[in-house]
mmCIF file of C-alpha atoms in Angstrom:
data_model
loop_
_atom_site.group_PDB
_atom_site.id
_atom_site.type_symbol
_atom_site.label_atom_id
_atom_site.label_comp_id
_atom_site.label_asym_id
_atom_site.label_seq_id
_atom_site.Cartn_x
_atom_site.Cartn_y
_atom_site.Cartn_z
ATOM 1 C CA MET J 1 129.179 123.497 133.333
ATOM 2 C CA LYS J 2 129.035 124.595 137.336
ATOM 3 C CA PHE J 3 125.970 127.121 138.508
ATOM 4 C CA LYS J 4 126.635 129.162 141.787
ATOM 5 C CA ALA J 5 123.455 129.500 141.985
ATOM 6 C CA LEU J 6 119.929 130.864 141.162
ATOM 7 C CA HIS J 7 120.388 134.441 139.908
ATOM 8 C CA HIS J 8 116.880 135.541 139.593
ATOM 9 C CA ILE J 9 113.725 135.048 138.397
ATOM 10 C CA ALA J 10 111.403 137.143 135.974
ATOM 11 C CA ILE J 11 107.705 137.574 136.232
ATOM 12 C CA ILE J 12 105.775 139.533 133.194
ATOM 13 C CA CYS J 13 102.419 141.146 135.000
ATOM 14 C CA SER J 14 99.501 141.957 133.469
ATOM 15 C CA ASP J 15 98.207 145.196 135.762
ATOM 16 C CA TYR J 16 101.770 147.061 137.217
ATOM 17 C CA SER J 17 100.669 148.575 140.135
ATOM 18 C CA LYS J 18 98.191 145.331 141.317
ATOM 19 C CA SER J 19 101.019 143.393 141.328
ATOM 20 C CA LYS J 20 103.754 146.214 143.020
ATOM 21 C CA VAL J 21 101.496 146.163 145.448
ATOM 22 C CA PHE J 22 100.881 142.095 145.919
ATOM 23 C CA TYR J 23 105.015 141.490 146.101
ATOM 24 C CA THR J 24 105.629 144.024 147.933
ATOM 25 C CA GLN J 25 102.760 144.914 150.651
ATOM 26 C CA ILE J 26 101.283 141.689 150.395
ATOM 27 C CA LEU J 27 104.522 139.459 150.152
ATOM 28 C CA GLY J 28 107.291 142.324 151.411
ATOM 29 C CA LEU J 29 109.574 141.173 149.205
ATOM 30 C CA LYS J 30 112.004 144.729 149.309
ATOM 31 C CA ILE J 31 112.094 147.244 146.518
ATOM 32 C CA LEU J 32 115.781 147.389 145.317
ATOM 33 C CA GLN J 33 115.382 149.747 141.757
ATOM 34 C CA GLU J 34 112.136 150.581 140.269
ATOM 35 C CA VAL J 35 112.535 151.910 136.662
ATOM 36 C CA TYR J 36 110.206 152.683 133.722
ATOM 37 C CA ARG J 37 111.578 152.318 130.403
ATOM 38 C CA GLU J 38 109.688 154.747 127.634
ATOM 39 C CA GLU J 39 110.734 153.627 124.736
ATOM 40 C CA ARG J 40 109.247 149.779 125.751
ATOM 41 C CA ASP J 41 106.400 151.179 127.656
ATOM 42 C CA SER J 42 107.756 148.567 130.401
ATOM 43 C CA TYR J 43 108.408 149.015 133.993
ATOM 44 C CA LYS J 44 110.956 147.151 135.668
ATOM 45 C CA LEU J 45 110.858 146.325 139.332
ATOM 46 C CA ASP J 46 113.884 144.466 141.293
ATOM 47 C CA LEU J 47 112.789 143.087 144.655
ATOM 48 C CA ALA J 48 114.625 140.997 147.202
ATOM 49 C CA ILE J 49 114.202 138.658 150.170
ATOM 50 C CA ASN J 50 116.291 139.568 153.152
ATOM 51 C CA ASP J 51 118.433 141.860 150.946
ATOM 52 C CA HIS J 52 119.028 138.972 148.301
ATOM 53 C CA TYR J 53 118.384 140.255 144.607
ATOM 54 C CA CYS J 54 115.454 137.582 143.514
ATOM 55 C CA ILE J 55 112.660 138.663 141.555
ATOM 56 C CA GLU J 56 112.015 141.134 138.802
ATOM 57 C CA LEU J 57 108.570 142.278 138.204
ATOM 58 C CA PHE J 58 107.965 143.574 134.611
ATOM 59 C CA SER J 59 105.656 145.631 133.001
ATOM 60 C CA PHE J 60 104.570 145.307 128.647
ATOM 61 C CA PRO J 61 101.116 147.142 127.308
ATOM 62 C CA ASN J 62 98.900 143.823 125.908
ATOM 63 C CA VAL J 63 100.932 140.549 127.178
ATOM 64 C CA PRO J 64 99.066 137.681 126.663
ATOM 65 C CA GLU J 65 97.964 135.280 128.958
ATOM 66 C CA ARG J 66 100.259 132.271 130.299
ATOM 67 C CA PRO J 67 96.988 129.258 131.040
ATOM 68 C CA SER J 68 98.175 127.870 134.487
ATOM 69 C CA TYR J 69 95.057 125.089 135.216
ATOM 70 C CA PRO J 70 94.902 122.518 133.853
ATOM 71 C CA GLU J 71 98.765 122.694 134.108
ATOM 72 C CA ALA J 72 100.256 123.805 131.302
ATOM 73 C CA CYS J 73 104.067 123.479 129.821
ATOM 74 C CA GLY J 74 106.646 125.389 131.092
ATOM 75 C CA LEU J 75 107.256 126.569 134.525
ATOM 76 C CA ARG J 76 104.963 124.923 137.127
ATOM 77 C CA HIS J 77 105.225 127.211 140.266
ATOM 78 C CA LEU J 78 107.483 129.603 142.318
ATOM 79 C CA ALA J 79 108.053 128.603 146.201
ATOM 80 C CA PHE J 80 108.564 130.616 148.674
ATOM 81 C CA GLU J 81 110.642 128.786 151.922
ATOM 82 C CA VAL J 82 109.269 129.994 155.204
ATOM 83 C CA ALA J 83 109.791 128.604 158.583
ATOM 84 C CA ASP J 84 105.977 128.505 159.781
ATOM 85 C CA ILE J 85 103.792 127.747 157.209
ATOM 86 C CA GLU J 86 100.578 127.506 159.118
ATOM 87 C CA HIS J 87 101.356 131.688 160.216
ATOM 88 C CA THR J 88 102.359 132.840 157.027
ATOM 89 C CA ALA J 89 98.976 131.055 155.652
ATOM 90 C CA ILE J 90 97.178 133.177 158.225
ATOM 91 C CA GLU J 91 98.614 135.911 157.013
ATOM 92 C CA LEU J 92 97.833 136.210 153.452
ATOM 93 C CA LYS J 93 94.913 134.896 154.537
ATOM 94 C CA GLU J 94 93.882 138.632 156.327
ATOM 95 C CA LYS J 95 95.574 140.227 153.733
ATOM 96 C CA GLY J 96 92.600 138.534 151.326
ATOM 97 C CA VAL J 97 94.882 136.013 149.827
ATOM 98 C CA GLN J 98 93.158 132.659 149.031
ATOM 99 C CA VAL J 99 95.812 129.282 149.960
ATOM 100 C CA GLU J 100 94.568 125.639 149.722
ATOM 101 C CA ALA J 101 94.463 124.077 152.660
ATOM 102 C CA ILE J 102 98.162 123.073 153.879
ATOM 103 C CA LYS J 103 99.938 119.076 152.784
ATOM 104 C CA ILE J 104 102.748 117.380 153.899
ATOM 105 C CA ASP J 105 104.741 116.295 150.854
ATOM 106 C CA PRO J 106 104.530 111.940 151.168
ATOM 107 C CA TYR J 107 108.539 112.019 150.452
ATOM 108 C CA THR J 108 110.388 115.025 152.431
ATOM 109 C CA GLY J 109 107.987 114.957 155.160
ATOM 110 C CA LYS J 110 108.016 118.426 154.568
ATOM 111 C CA LYS J 111 104.068 121.525 154.532
ATOM 112 C CA PHE J 112 103.705 122.759 151.921
ATOM 113 C CA THR J 113 100.563 124.981 150.213
ATOM 114 C CA PHE J 114 99.879 127.270 146.962
ATOM 115 C CA PHE J 115 98.053 130.376 146.673
ATOM 116 C CA ALA J 116 98.474 132.736 143.674
ATOM 117 C CA ASP J 117 99.568 136.752 142.366
ATOM 118 C CA PRO J 118 97.203 139.211 140.368
ATOM 119 C CA ASP J 119 97.866 137.498 137.525
ATOM 120 C CA ASN J 120 97.082 133.050 138.808
ATOM 121 C CA LEU J 121 100.418 132.880 138.783
ATOM 122 C CA PRO J 122 100.589 129.848 141.060
ATOM 123 C CA LEU J 123 102.642 130.037 143.733
ATOM 124 C CA GLU J 124 103.740 128.218 146.813
ATOM 125 C CA LEU J 125 105.316 128.226 150.452
ATOM 126 C CA TYR J 126 107.349 125.369 151.372
ATOM 127 C CA GLU J 127 107.994 125.066 155.012
ATOM 128 C CA GLN J 128 112.067 124.470 156.145
#
C-alpha cells in the first residue's frame, strides 16, 4: 500500500454558523464549496489552506457530544503548521480565541501550542 497524501479531514459541528465563522473568518480557511443537503438537513462546507483542499465541515441535527477531556480514545487533535507561532497566537487571541502557553517539544525542539474550536475540538499550532 502506498498513500500519496492525506486528502482531507471531516469535522461535524454542533452550530454550523458559529463553526463556519470560526474556520473561515478567524482561522482564514478558504471556502471552496458550500452545499445544503435537504434530505439530511445538513450542510457540507469544503475548506482549503493555500488553495489545498483539507477540511470538510458538516452539520447534522442533534449530534451527540464527543468527549475530549480527559483525553479520550480516538482522534486527538488537528495541527496547523505555521511559520511564526507567537504572531499566530497573538492573532488568535485578538480574535477572542483562548490559546495555551507556547511550549517546546522536547524531542524536536519545535514550538507548539493548543486552542479549541467552537465545539472544543483540540487544535494545535506547530511552528516549522
